[in-house]
């Protein structure tokens, strides 16, 4: 993608992202930094201390990091306050953090169930609530982008996972379907405040999964391949830029056609 197109759009914008250490989040951060945004990553650890800075810099193209468990309201409120104290504004929130579990449905524990709900739904709720409070005070457009999943739209075909022990569990699908509704709800609820809320729903991203799984997955995908994190950036930039200024409450599925059915 030609990032130069987006330099005017994002240069100097303050982007808060959750789960930015992950496979998708790190690509989103890199892309925003490439176009001059000021990015603040809320995650559970700071793995690359040489590259990652504590929140201190307003300069463009610098990644800032705040240790924040998004399931903890106090930590979220305090992290958002830190961003406001240092950077004075939040233009864009990307709710990217998400987890799953891989045990069979019959063995699902309440602790596993709660952990997925807590990150994928409660965490998204808490960061959105805290950021929306600030965005309303700013009296300028605010943008929220949620990360859903194609499995919030369609039901996983367990056969493609074989007997690997890895699967796509019901609780992940439940929370991602919830993200869709949360997005639409907030899109409508916040339209009067000039805050747009949209979602991208990725398909499976290649991450050195087992060969048989990748083959099965590719066969079921009209575009015959798994996704890469950079396949998502066009959608991220579209939904968080003025190109989508009349779009809210929507969801773009980016999955090479996987959910079109087979
Ligand atoms: P990932 O596992 O690589 O990264 C998730 C990140 O979230 C990690 O850095 C983790 O530390 C962080 N995180 C987890 N719990 C947290 C908490 N309580 N507080 C703060 N941070 C927390 O995941 P990913 O593959 O980059 O996925 C990103 C998003 O995209 C998720 O919402 C996921 O559900 C969604 N998604 C991923 C895929 C895929 O195939 N990778 C497909 C569809 C949707």
PDB file of C-alpha atoms and ligand atoms in Angstrom:
ATOM      1  CA  UNK A   1       0.000   0.000   0.000  1.00  0.00           C
ATOM      2  CA  UNK A   2       1.167   3.503  -0.790  1.00  0.00           C
ATOM      3  CA  UNK A   3       1.498   4.931   2.708  1.00  0.00           C
ATOM      4  CA  UNK A   4       2.467   8.352   1.353  1.00  0.00           C
ATOM      5  CA  UNK A   5      -1.197   8.868   0.508  1.00  0.00           C
ATOM      6  CA  UNK A   6      -1.983   8.835   4.198  1.00  0.00           C
ATOM      7  CA  UNK A   7       0.787  11.080   5.543  1.00  0.00           C
ATOM      8  CA  UNK A   8      -1.358  14.203   5.441  1.00  0.00           C
ATOM      9  CA  UNK A   9      -4.183  12.309   7.061  1.00  0.00           C
ATOM     10  CA  UNK A  10      -2.373  10.803  10.029  1.00  0.00           C
ATOM     11  CA  UNK A  11       0.687  12.969  10.608  1.00  0.00           C
ATOM     12  CA  UNK A  12       0.645  14.100  14.264  1.00  0.00           C
ATOM     13  CA  UNK A  13      -2.591  12.261  15.087  1.00  0.00           C
ATOM     14  CA  UNK A  14      -2.612  10.539  18.479  1.00  0.00           C
ATOM     15  CA  UNK A  15      -3.530   6.876  18.190  1.00  0.00           C
ATOM     16  CA  UNK A  16      -4.125   4.698  21.259  1.00  0.00           C
ATOM     17  CA  UNK A  17      -4.021   0.983  20.500  1.00  0.00           C
ATOM     18  CA  UNK A  18      -4.548  -1.962  22.837  1.00  0.00           C
ATOM     19  CA  UNK A  19      -2.663  -5.217  22.347  1.00  0.00           C
ATOM     20  CA  UNK A  20      -0.047  -3.567  20.168  1.00  0.00           C
ATOM     21  CA  UNK A  21       2.590  -6.197  20.986  1.00  0.00           C
ATOM     22  CA  UNK A  22       0.669  -8.832  19.072  1.00  0.00           C
ATOM     23  CA  UNK A  23       0.938 -10.057  15.497  1.00  0.00           C
ATOM     24  CA  UNK A  24      -1.725  -7.709  14.125  1.00  0.00           C
ATOM     25  CA  UNK A  25      -1.277  -4.847  16.592  1.00  0.00           C
ATOM     26  CA  UNK A  26       2.427  -4.508  15.872  1.00  0.00           C
ATOM     27  CA  UNK A  27       1.732  -4.225  12.121  1.00  0.00           C
ATOM     28  CA  UNK A  28      -0.934  -1.589  12.772  1.00  0.00           C
ATOM     29  CA  UNK A  29       1.500   0.371  14.953  1.00  0.00           C
ATOM     30  CA  UNK A  30       4.245   0.164  12.337  1.00  0.00           C
ATOM     31  CA  UNK A  31       1.855   1.416   9.665  1.00  0.00           C
ATOM     32  CA  UNK A  32       0.670   4.388  11.721  1.00  0.00           C
ATOM     33  CA  UNK A  33       4.265   5.273  12.635  1.00  0.00           C
ATOM     34  CA  UNK A  34       5.222   5.159   8.945  1.00  0.00           C
ATOM     35  CA  UNK A  35       2.686   7.899   8.257  1.00  0.00           C
ATOM     36  CA  UNK A  36       3.770  10.072  11.164  1.00  0.00           C
ATOM     37  CA  UNK A  37       1.170   9.304  13.827  1.00  0.00           C
ATOM     38  CA  UNK A  38       1.948   9.418  17.545  1.00  0.00           C
ATOM     39  CA  UNK A  39       1.096   5.939  18.825  1.00  0.00           C
ATOM     40  CA  UNK A  40       0.506   4.799  22.397  1.00  0.00           C
ATOM     41  CA  UNK A  41       0.356   1.061  22.963  1.00  0.00           C
ATOM     42  CA  UNK A  42      -1.490  -0.395  25.974  1.00  0.00           C
ATOM     43  CA  UNK A  43      -0.318  -3.951  26.576  1.00  0.00           C
ATOM     44  CA  UNK A  44       0.713  -6.355  29.328  1.00  0.00           C
ATOM     45  CA  UNK A  45       4.456  -6.270  28.766  1.00  0.00           C
ATOM     46  CA  UNK A  46       7.143  -4.258  27.070  1.00  0.00           C
ATOM     47  CA  UNK A  47       9.068  -6.863  25.091  1.00  0.00           C
ATOM     48  CA  UNK A  48      11.433  -4.674  23.080  1.00  0.00           C
ATOM     49  CA  UNK A  49      12.717  -2.229  25.641  1.00  0.00           C
ATOM     50  CA  UNK A  50      15.364  -0.979  23.221  1.00  0.00           C
ATOM     51  CA  UNK A  51      12.745   0.111  20.709  1.00  0.00           C
ATOM     52  CA  UNK A  52       9.822   0.862  22.925  1.00  0.00           C
ATOM     53  CA  UNK A  53       9.641   3.961  25.013  1.00  0.00           C
ATOM     54  CA  UNK A  54       7.738   4.871  28.103  1.00  0.00           C
ATOM     55  CA  UNK A  55       5.208   7.589  27.476  1.00  0.00           C
ATOM     56  CA  UNK A  56       7.300  10.671  27.135  1.00  0.00           C
ATOM     57  CA  UNK A  57       7.436  11.770  23.558  1.00  0.00           C
ATOM     58  CA  UNK A  58       5.181  13.877  21.413  1.00  0.00           C
ATOM     59  CA  UNK A  59       7.368  13.398  18.380  1.00  0.00           C
ATOM     60  CA  UNK A  60       5.930  11.791  15.303  1.00  0.00           C
ATOM     61  CA  UNK A  61       6.890   8.267  14.382  1.00  0.00           C
ATOM     62  CA  UNK A  62       7.660   7.334  17.985  1.00  0.00           C
ATOM     63  CA  UNK A  63       5.985   4.463  19.694  1.00  0.00           C
ATOM     64  CA  UNK A  64       4.987   5.006  23.303  1.00  0.00           C
ATOM     65  CA  UNK A  65       4.096   2.232  25.662  1.00  0.00           C
ATOM     66  CA  UNK A  66       1.947   2.079  28.793  1.00  0.00           C
ATOM     67  CA  UNK A  67       1.709  -1.080  30.848  1.00  0.00           C
ATOM     68  CA  UNK A  68      -2.051  -1.570  31.106  1.00  0.00           C
ATOM     69  CA  UNK A  69      -4.298  -4.540  31.707  1.00  0.00           C
ATOM     70  CA  UNK A  70      -7.410  -3.477  29.836  1.00  0.00           C
ATOM     71  CA  UNK A  71      -9.623  -5.664  32.022  1.00  0.00           C
ATOM     72  CA  UNK A  72      -8.803  -3.447  35.011  1.00  0.00           C
ATOM     73  CA  UNK A  73     -10.846  -0.240  35.088  1.00  0.00           C
ATOM     74  CA  UNK A  74      -8.404   1.655  37.322  1.00  0.00           C
ATOM     75  CA  UNK A  75      -5.466   0.836  35.062  1.00  0.00           C
ATOM     76  CA  UNK A  76      -7.395   1.876  31.954  1.00  0.00           C
ATOM     77  CA  UNK A  77      -8.576   5.178  33.433  1.00  0.00           C
ATOM     78  CA  UNK A  78      -5.100   5.961  34.706  1.00  0.00           C
ATOM     79  CA  UNK A  79      -3.482   5.093  31.337  1.00  0.00           C
ATOM     80  CA  UNK A  80      -5.926   7.305  29.441  1.00  0.00           C
ATOM     81  CA  UNK A  81      -5.292  10.130  31.933  1.00  0.00           C
ATOM     82  CA  UNK A  82      -1.546   9.724  31.335  1.00  0.00           C
ATOM     83  CA  UNK A  83      -2.051  10.035  27.581  1.00  0.00           C
ATOM     84  CA  UNK A  84      -4.165  13.162  28.031  1.00  0.00           C
ATOM     85  CA  UNK A  85      -1.661  14.747  30.432  1.00  0.00           C
ATOM     86  CA  UNK A  86       1.211  14.188  28.016  1.00  0.00           C
ATOM     87  CA  UNK A  87      -0.360  14.458  24.581  1.00  0.00           C
ATOM     88  CA  UNK A  88      -3.542  16.464  25.367  1.00  0.00           C
ATOM     89  CA  UNK A  89      -5.673  14.616  22.855  1.00  0.00           C
ATOM     90  CA  UNK A  90      -6.728  11.219  21.565  1.00  0.00           C
ATOM     91  CA  UNK A  91      -7.787  11.171  17.910  1.00  0.00           C
ATOM     92  CA  UNK A  92      -8.099   7.444  17.318  1.00  0.00           C
ATOM     93  CA  UNK A  93      -8.629   4.395  19.540  1.00  0.00           C
ATOM     94  CA  UNK A  94      -7.889   0.968  18.051  1.00  0.00           C
ATOM     95  CA  UNK A  95      -9.277  -1.817  20.238  1.00  0.00           C
ATOM     96  CA  UNK A  96      -7.013  -4.622  19.073  1.00  0.00           C
ATOM     97  CA  UNK A  97      -6.262  -6.750  22.167  1.00  0.00           C
ATOM     98  CA  UNK A  98      -8.020 -10.082  22.020  1.00  0.00           C
ATOM     99  CA  UNK A  99      -7.493 -13.630  23.278  1.00  0.00           C
ATOM    100  CA  UNK A 100      -8.901 -17.097  22.790  1.00  0.00           C
ATOM    101  CA  UNK A 101      -8.652 -20.546  24.391  1.00  0.00           C
ATOM    102  CA  UNK A 102      -8.164 -23.825  22.602  1.00  0.00           C
ATOM    103  CA  UNK A 103      -9.554 -26.570  24.820  1.00  0.00           C
ATOM    104  CA  UNK A 104     -12.583 -28.571  23.587  1.00  0.00           C
ATOM    105  CA  UNK A 105     -16.033 -27.173  24.370  1.00  0.00           C
ATOM    106  CA  UNK A 106     -16.824 -30.063  26.738  1.00  0.00           C
ATOM    107  CA  UNK A 107     -13.813 -29.174  28.877  1.00  0.00           C
ATOM    108  CA  UNK A 108     -14.315 -25.408  28.901  1.00  0.00           C
ATOM    109  CA  UNK A 109     -13.752 -24.064  32.415  1.00  0.00           C
ATOM    110  CA  UNK A 110     -15.513 -21.055  33.842  1.00  0.00           C
ATOM    111  CA  UNK A 111     -12.098 -19.429  34.269  1.00  0.00           C
ATOM    112  CA  UNK A 112     -11.320 -19.844  30.557  1.00  0.00           C
ATOM    113  CA  UNK A 113     -14.760 -18.565  29.613  1.00  0.00           C
ATOM    114  CA  UNK A 114     -14.395 -15.508  31.855  1.00  0.00           C
ATOM    115  CA  UNK A 115     -10.883 -14.729  30.638  1.00  0.00           C
ATOM    116  CA  UNK A 116     -12.020 -14.433  27.012  1.00  0.00           C
ATOM    117  CA  UNK A 117     -15.091 -12.371  27.917  1.00  0.00           C
ATOM    118  CA  UNK A 118     -12.949 -10.124  30.092  1.00  0.00           C
ATOM    119  CA  UNK A 119     -10.399  -9.219  27.442  1.00  0.00           C
ATOM    120  CA  UNK A 120     -12.512  -9.326  24.264  1.00  0.00           C
ATOM    121  CA  UNK A 121     -15.592  -7.600  25.670  1.00  0.00           C
ATOM    122  CA  UNK A 122     -15.000  -5.997  29.063  1.00  0.00           C
ATOM    123  CA  UNK A 123     -11.599  -4.646  28.033  1.00  0.00           C
ATOM    124  CA  UNK A 124     -13.030  -3.165  24.848  1.00  0.00           C
ATOM    125  CA  UNK A 125     -15.878  -1.643  26.847  1.00  0.00           C
ATOM    126  CA  UNK A 126     -13.528  -0.109  29.440  1.00  0.00           C
ATOM    127  CA  UNK A 127     -11.102   1.456  26.965  1.00  0.00           C
ATOM    128  CA  UNK A 128     -13.966   2.758  24.820  1.00  0.00           C
ATOM    129  CA  UNK A 129     -15.758   4.240  27.818  1.00  0.00           C
ATOM    130  CA  UNK A 130     -12.629   6.003  29.056  1.00  0.00           C
ATOM    131  CA  UNK A 131     -11.626   7.323  25.627  1.00  0.00           C
ATOM    132  CA  UNK A 132     -15.135   8.432  24.685  1.00  0.00           C
ATOM    133  CA  UNK A 133     -15.240  10.569  27.843  1.00  0.00           C
ATOM    134  CA  UNK A 134     -12.122  12.386  26.609  1.00  0.00           C
ATOM    135  CA  UNK A 135     -13.224  12.571  22.969  1.00  0.00           C
ATOM    136  CA  UNK A 136     -16.489  14.242  23.964  1.00  0.00           C
ATOM    137  CA  UNK A 137     -14.557  16.942  25.834  1.00  0.00           C
ATOM    138  CA  UNK A 138     -12.246  17.531  22.843  1.00  0.00           C
ATOM    139  CA  UNK A 139     -15.118  18.813  20.674  1.00  0.00           C
ATOM    140  CA  UNK A 140     -13.604  17.423  17.465  1.00  0.00           C
ATOM    141  CA  UNK A 141     -14.131  14.207  15.583  1.00  0.00           C
ATOM    142  CA  UNK A 142     -13.110  11.044  17.403  1.00  0.00           C
ATOM    143  CA  UNK A 143     -12.639   7.653  15.803  1.00  0.00           C
ATOM    144  CA  UNK A 144     -12.824   4.172  17.300  1.00  0.00           C
ATOM    145  CA  UNK A 145     -11.890   1.001  15.423  1.00  0.00           C
ATOM    146  CA  UNK A 146     -12.616  -2.417  16.917  1.00  0.00           C
ATOM    147  CA  UNK A 147     -10.997  -5.695  15.936  1.00  0.00           C
ATOM    148  CA  UNK A 148     -13.637  -8.350  15.467  1.00  0.00           C
ATOM    149  CA  UNK A 149     -13.199 -11.620  13.596  1.00  0.00           C
ATOM    150  CA  UNK A 150     -14.783 -13.471  10.712  1.00  0.00           C
ATOM    151  CA  UNK A 151     -15.877 -15.907  13.429  1.00  0.00           C
ATOM    152  CA  UNK A 152     -18.136 -13.198  14.776  1.00  0.00           C
ATOM    153  CA  UNK A 153     -19.998 -13.558  11.480  1.00  0.00           C
ATOM    154  CA  UNK A 154     -19.734 -17.204  10.481  1.00  0.00           C
ATOM    155  CA  UNK A 155     -19.408 -20.489  12.328  1.00  0.00           C
ATOM    156  CA  UNK A 156     -16.033 -22.225  12.335  1.00  0.00           C
ATOM    157  CA  UNK A 157     -15.851 -25.486  10.407  1.00  0.00           C
ATOM    158  CA  UNK A 158     -14.096 -27.603  13.023  1.00  0.00           C
ATOM    159  CA  UNK A 159     -12.966 -30.101  10.362  1.00  0.00           C
ATOM    160  CA  UNK A 160     -10.240 -27.759   9.117  1.00  0.00           C
ATOM    161  CA  UNK A 161      -8.527 -27.970  12.520  1.00  0.00           C
ATOM    162  CA  UNK A 162      -8.146 -31.769  12.351  1.00  0.00           C
ATOM    163  CA  UNK A 163      -6.968 -33.441  15.545  1.00  0.00           C
ATOM    164  CA  UNK A 164      -4.376 -30.772  16.321  1.00  0.00           C
ATOM    165  CA  UNK A 165      -6.036 -29.975  19.639  1.00  0.00           C
ATOM    166  CA  UNK A 166      -6.379 -26.401  18.429  1.00  0.00           C
ATOM    167  CA  UNK A 167      -9.812 -25.254  17.370  1.00  0.00           C
ATOM    168  CA  UNK A 168     -11.920 -22.153  17.194  1.00  0.00           C
ATOM    169  CA  UNK A 169     -13.997 -22.113  20.372  1.00  0.00           C
ATOM    170  CA  UNK A 170     -17.568 -21.022  21.004  1.00  0.00           C
ATOM    171  CA  UNK A 171     -16.547 -18.342  23.492  1.00  0.00           C
ATOM    172  CA  UNK A 172     -14.305 -16.602  20.959  1.00  0.00           C
ATOM    173  CA  UNK A 173     -17.193 -16.552  18.452  1.00  0.00           C
ATOM    174  CA  UNK A 174     -19.614 -15.295  21.110  1.00  0.00           C
ATOM    175  CA  UNK A 175     -17.374 -12.406  22.079  1.00  0.00           C
ATOM    176  CA  UNK A 176     -16.584 -11.452  18.485  1.00  0.00           C
ATOM    177  CA  UNK A 177     -20.282 -11.477  17.568  1.00  0.00           C
ATOM    178  CA  UNK A 178     -20.689  -9.204  20.584  1.00  0.00           C
ATOM    179  CA  UNK A 179     -18.012  -6.883  19.199  1.00  0.00           C
ATOM    180  CA  UNK A 180     -20.116  -6.496  16.039  1.00  0.00           C
ATOM    181  CA  UNK A 181     -23.149  -5.379  18.011  1.00  0.00           C
ATOM    182  CA  UNK A 182     -21.087  -3.213  20.347  1.00  0.00           C
ATOM    183  CA  UNK A 183     -19.680  -1.458  17.259  1.00  0.00           C
ATOM    184  CA  UNK A 184     -23.086  -0.821  15.730  1.00  0.00           C
ATOM    185  CA  UNK A 185     -24.565   0.223  19.054  1.00  0.00           C
ATOM    186  CA  UNK A 186     -21.812   2.750  19.753  1.00  0.00           C
ATOM    187  CA  UNK A 187     -21.839   3.961  16.140  1.00  0.00           C
ATOM    188  CA  UNK A 188     -25.465   4.942  16.490  1.00  0.00           C
ATOM    189  CA  UNK A 189     -25.177   6.129  20.102  1.00  0.00           C
ATOM    190  CA  UNK A 190     -22.200   8.411  19.476  1.00  0.00           C
ATOM    191  CA  UNK A 191     -23.114   9.821  16.065  1.00  0.00           C
ATOM    192  CA  UNK A 192     -24.514  12.971  17.708  1.00  0.00           C
ATOM    193  CA  UNK A 193     -21.138  13.538  19.400  1.00  0.00           C
ATOM    194  CA  UNK A 194     -19.093  13.323  16.193  1.00  0.00           C
ATOM    195  CA  UNK A 195     -17.504  10.042  17.216  1.00  0.00           C
ATOM    196  CA  UNK A 196     -17.428   7.299  14.574  1.00  0.00           C
ATOM    197  CA  UNK A 197     -17.139   3.646  15.579  1.00  0.00           C
ATOM    198  CA  UNK A 198     -16.370   0.879  13.087  1.00  0.00           C
ATOM    199  CA  UNK A 199     -14.910  -2.609  13.016  1.00  0.00           C
ATOM    200  CA  UNK A 200     -12.708  -4.784  10.878  1.00  0.00           C
ATOM    201  CA  UNK A 201     -13.170  -8.548  11.043  1.00  0.00           C
ATOM    202  CA  UNK A 202     -10.058 -10.386   9.890  1.00  0.00           C
ATOM    203  CA  UNK A 203      -9.979 -13.925   8.630  1.00  0.00           C
ATOM    204  CA  UNK A 204      -7.219 -16.288   9.734  1.00  0.00           C
ATOM    205  CA  UNK A 205      -3.772 -14.710   9.704  1.00  0.00           C
ATOM    206  CA  UNK A 206      -0.818 -16.910   8.761  1.00  0.00           C
ATOM    207  CA  UNK A 207       1.392 -17.597  11.762  1.00  0.00           C
ATOM    208  CA  UNK A 208       3.239 -20.811  10.946  1.00  0.00           C
ATOM    209  CA  UNK A 209       0.205 -22.958  11.688  1.00  0.00           C
ATOM    210  CA  UNK A 210       0.335 -26.706  10.977  1.00  0.00           C
ATOM    211  CA  UNK A 211       0.665 -27.485   7.279  1.00  0.00           C
ATOM    212  CA  UNK A 212      -2.533 -29.552   7.036  1.00  0.00           C
ATOM    213  CA  UNK A 213      -4.505 -26.711   8.623  1.00  0.00           C
ATOM    214  CA  UNK A 214      -3.091 -24.132   6.244  1.00  0.00           C
ATOM    215  CA  UNK A 215      -3.940 -26.393   3.273  1.00  0.00           C
ATOM    216  CA  UNK A 216      -7.520 -26.895   4.517  1.00  0.00           C
ATOM    217  CA  UNK A 217      -7.880 -23.215   5.170  1.00  0.00           C
ATOM    218  CA  UNK A 218      -6.565 -22.222   1.755  1.00  0.00           C
ATOM    219  CA  UNK A 219      -8.921 -24.670   0.057  1.00  0.00           C
ATOM    220  CA  UNK A 220     -11.915 -23.040   1.769  1.00  0.00           C
ATOM    221  CA  UNK A 221     -10.754 -19.527   0.890  1.00  0.00           C
ATOM    222  CA  UNK A 222     -11.760 -18.188  -2.546  1.00  0.00           C
ATOM    223  CA  UNK A 223      -8.506 -16.207  -2.706  1.00  0.00           C
ATOM    224  CA  UNK A 224      -6.592 -19.411  -1.838  1.00  0.00           C
ATOM    225  CA  UNK A 225      -4.406 -18.083   0.967  1.00  0.00           C
ATOM    226  CA  UNK A 226      -4.410 -17.093   4.607  1.00  0.00           C
ATOM    227  CA  UNK A 227      -4.202 -13.416   5.473  1.00  0.00           C
ATOM    228  CA  UNK A 228      -1.146 -11.399   6.468  1.00  0.00           C
ATOM    229  CA  UNK A 229      -1.275  -8.588   9.028  1.00  0.00           C
ATOM    230  CA  UNK A 230      -0.610  -6.039   6.278  1.00  0.00           C
ATOM    231  CA  UNK A 231      -3.751  -7.161   4.427  1.00  0.00           C
ATOM    232  CA  UNK A 232      -5.652  -5.361   7.192  1.00  0.00           C
ATOM    233  CA  UNK A 233      -3.999  -1.976   6.938  1.00  0.00           C
ATOM    234  CA  UNK A 234      -6.100  -0.690   4.044  1.00  0.00           C
ATOM    235  CA  UNK A 235      -9.217  -1.304   6.137  1.00  0.00           C
ATOM    236  CA  UNK A 236      -7.651   0.224   9.246  1.00  0.00           C
ATOM    237  CA  UNK A 237      -6.603   3.369   7.384  1.00  0.00           C
ATOM    238  CA  UNK A 238      -9.914   3.688   5.537  1.00  0.00           C
ATOM    239  CA  UNK A 239     -12.032   3.405   8.673  1.00  0.00           C
ATOM    240  CA  UNK A 240      -9.824   5.699  10.758  1.00  0.00           C
ATOM    241  CA  UNK A 241      -9.367   8.438   8.162  1.00  0.00           C
ATOM    242  CA  UNK A 242     -11.548  11.090   6.562  1.00  0.00           C
ATOM    243  CA  UNK A 243     -12.062   8.708   3.634  1.00  0.00           C
ATOM    244  CA  UNK A 244     -14.811   7.144   5.751  1.00  0.00           C
ATOM    245  CA  UNK A 245     -16.170  10.337   7.279  1.00  0.00           C
ATOM    246  CA  UNK A 246     -19.796   9.336   6.509  1.00  0.00           C
ATOM    247  CA  UNK A 247     -19.387   5.748   7.757  1.00  0.00           C
ATOM    248  CA  UNK A 248     -20.228   4.575  11.261  1.00  0.00           C
ATOM    249  CA  UNK A 249     -21.357   1.399  12.987  1.00  0.00           C
ATOM    250  CA  UNK A 250     -20.021  -0.722  10.111  1.00  0.00           C
ATOM    251  CA  UNK A 251     -17.966  -3.844   9.840  1.00  0.00           C
ATOM    252  CA  UNK A 252     -15.567  -4.803   7.044  1.00  0.00           C
ATOM    253  CA  UNK A 253     -14.708  -8.482   6.773  1.00  0.00           C
ATOM    254  CA  UNK A 254     -11.160  -8.896   5.445  1.00  0.00           C
ATOM    255  CA  UNK A 255     -10.807 -12.609   4.815  1.00  0.00           C
ATOM    256  CA  UNK A 256     -10.060 -13.315   1.148  1.00  0.00           C
ATOM    257  CA  UNK A 257     -13.696 -14.395   0.781  1.00  0.00           C
ATOM    258  CA  UNK A 258     -13.592 -17.166   3.426  1.00  0.00           C
ATOM    259  CA  UNK A 259     -16.985 -16.256   4.898  1.00  0.00           C
ATOM    260  CA  UNK A 260     -18.678 -16.286   1.489  1.00  0.00           C
ATOM    261  CA  UNK A 261     -19.277 -19.982   2.095  1.00  0.00           C
ATOM    262  CA  UNK A 262     -18.113 -23.161   0.416  1.00  0.00           C
TER     263      UNK A 262
HETATM  264  P1  LIG B   1      -2.036 -11.643  19.487  1.00  0.00           P
HETATM  265  O1  LIG B   1      -2.305 -12.777  20.425  1.00  0.00           O
HETATM  266  O2  LIG B   1      -0.846 -11.754  18.604  1.00  0.00           O
HETATM  267  O3  LIG B   1      -1.942 -10.296  20.302  1.00  0.00           O
HETATM  268  C1  LIG B   1      -2.891  -9.945  21.263  1.00  0.00           C
HETATM  269  C2  LIG B   1      -2.283  -8.883  22.146  1.00  0.00           C
HETATM  270  O4  LIG B   1      -3.255  -8.504  23.141  1.00  0.00           O
HETATM  271  C3  LIG B   1      -1.038  -9.388  22.897  1.00  0.00           C
HETATM  272  O5  LIG B   1       0.024  -8.465  22.719  1.00  0.00           O
HETATM  273  C4  LIG B   1      -1.490  -9.441  24.336  1.00  0.00           C
HETATM  274  O6  LIG B   1      -0.467  -9.205  25.287  1.00  0.00           O
HETATM  275  C5  LIG B   1      -2.563  -8.345  24.370  1.00  0.00           C
HETATM  276  N1  LIG B   1      -3.472  -8.527  25.502  1.00  0.00           N
HETATM  277  C6  LIG B   1      -4.093  -9.670  25.894  1.00  0.00           C
HETATM  278  N2  LIG B   1      -4.786  -9.455  27.031  1.00  0.00           N
HETATM  279  C7  LIG B   1      -4.597  -8.141  27.357  1.00  0.00           C
HETATM  280  C8  LIG B   1      -5.017  -7.330  28.433  1.00  0.00           C
HETATM  281  N3  LIG B   1      -5.793  -7.824  29.412  1.00  0.00           N
HETATM  282  N4  LIG B   1      -4.629  -6.042  28.458  1.00  0.00           N
HETATM  283  C9  LIG B   1      -3.837  -5.526  27.475  1.00  0.00           C
HETATM  284  N5  LIG B   1      -3.397  -6.256  26.437  1.00  0.00           N
HETATM  285  C10 LIG B   1      -3.762  -7.551  26.378  1.00  0.00           C
HETATM  286  O7  LIG B   1      -3.359 -11.452  18.640  1.00  0.00           O
HETATM  287  P2  LIG B   1      -3.496 -10.926  17.157  1.00  0.00           P
HETATM  288  O8  LIG B   1      -3.425 -12.110  16.273  1.00  0.00           O
HETATM  289  O9  LIG B   1      -2.570  -9.801  16.931  1.00  0.00           O
HETATM  290  O10 LIG B   1      -5.011 -10.440  17.150  1.00  0.00           O
HETATM  291  C11 LIG B   1      -5.351  -9.080  17.341  1.00  0.00           C
HETATM  292  C12 LIG B   1      -6.868  -8.961  17.263  1.00  0.00           C
HETATM  293  O11 LIG B   1      -7.331  -9.463  16.016  1.00  0.00           O
HETATM  294  C13 LIG B   1      -7.580  -9.759  18.344  1.00  0.00           C
HETATM  295  O12 LIG B   1      -8.710  -9.049  18.781  1.00  0.00           O
HETATM  296  C14 LIG B   1      -7.994 -11.021  17.613  1.00  0.00           C
HETATM  297  O13 LIG B   1      -9.128 -11.632  18.184  1.00  0.00           O
HETATM  298  C15 LIG B   1      -8.295 -10.464  16.232  1.00  0.00           C
HETATM  299  N6  LIG B   1      -8.191 -11.475  15.179  1.00  0.00           N
HETATM  300  C16 LIG B   1      -7.031 -12.159  14.970  1.00  0.00           C
HETATM  301  C17 LIG B   1      -6.974 -13.123  13.948  1.00  0.00           C
HETATM  302  C18 LIG B   1      -5.723 -13.901  13.679  1.00  0.00           C
HETATM  303  O14 LIG B   1      -5.793 -14.872  12.890  1.00  0.00           O
HETATM  304  N7  LIG B   1      -4.591 -13.555  14.260  1.00  0.00           N
HETATM  305  C19 LIG B   1      -8.101 -13.361  13.169  1.00  0.00           C
HETATM  306  C20 LIG B   1      -9.252 -12.644  13.421  1.00  0.00           C
HETATM  307  C21 LIG B   1      -9.287 -11.696  14.424  1.00  0.00           C
END
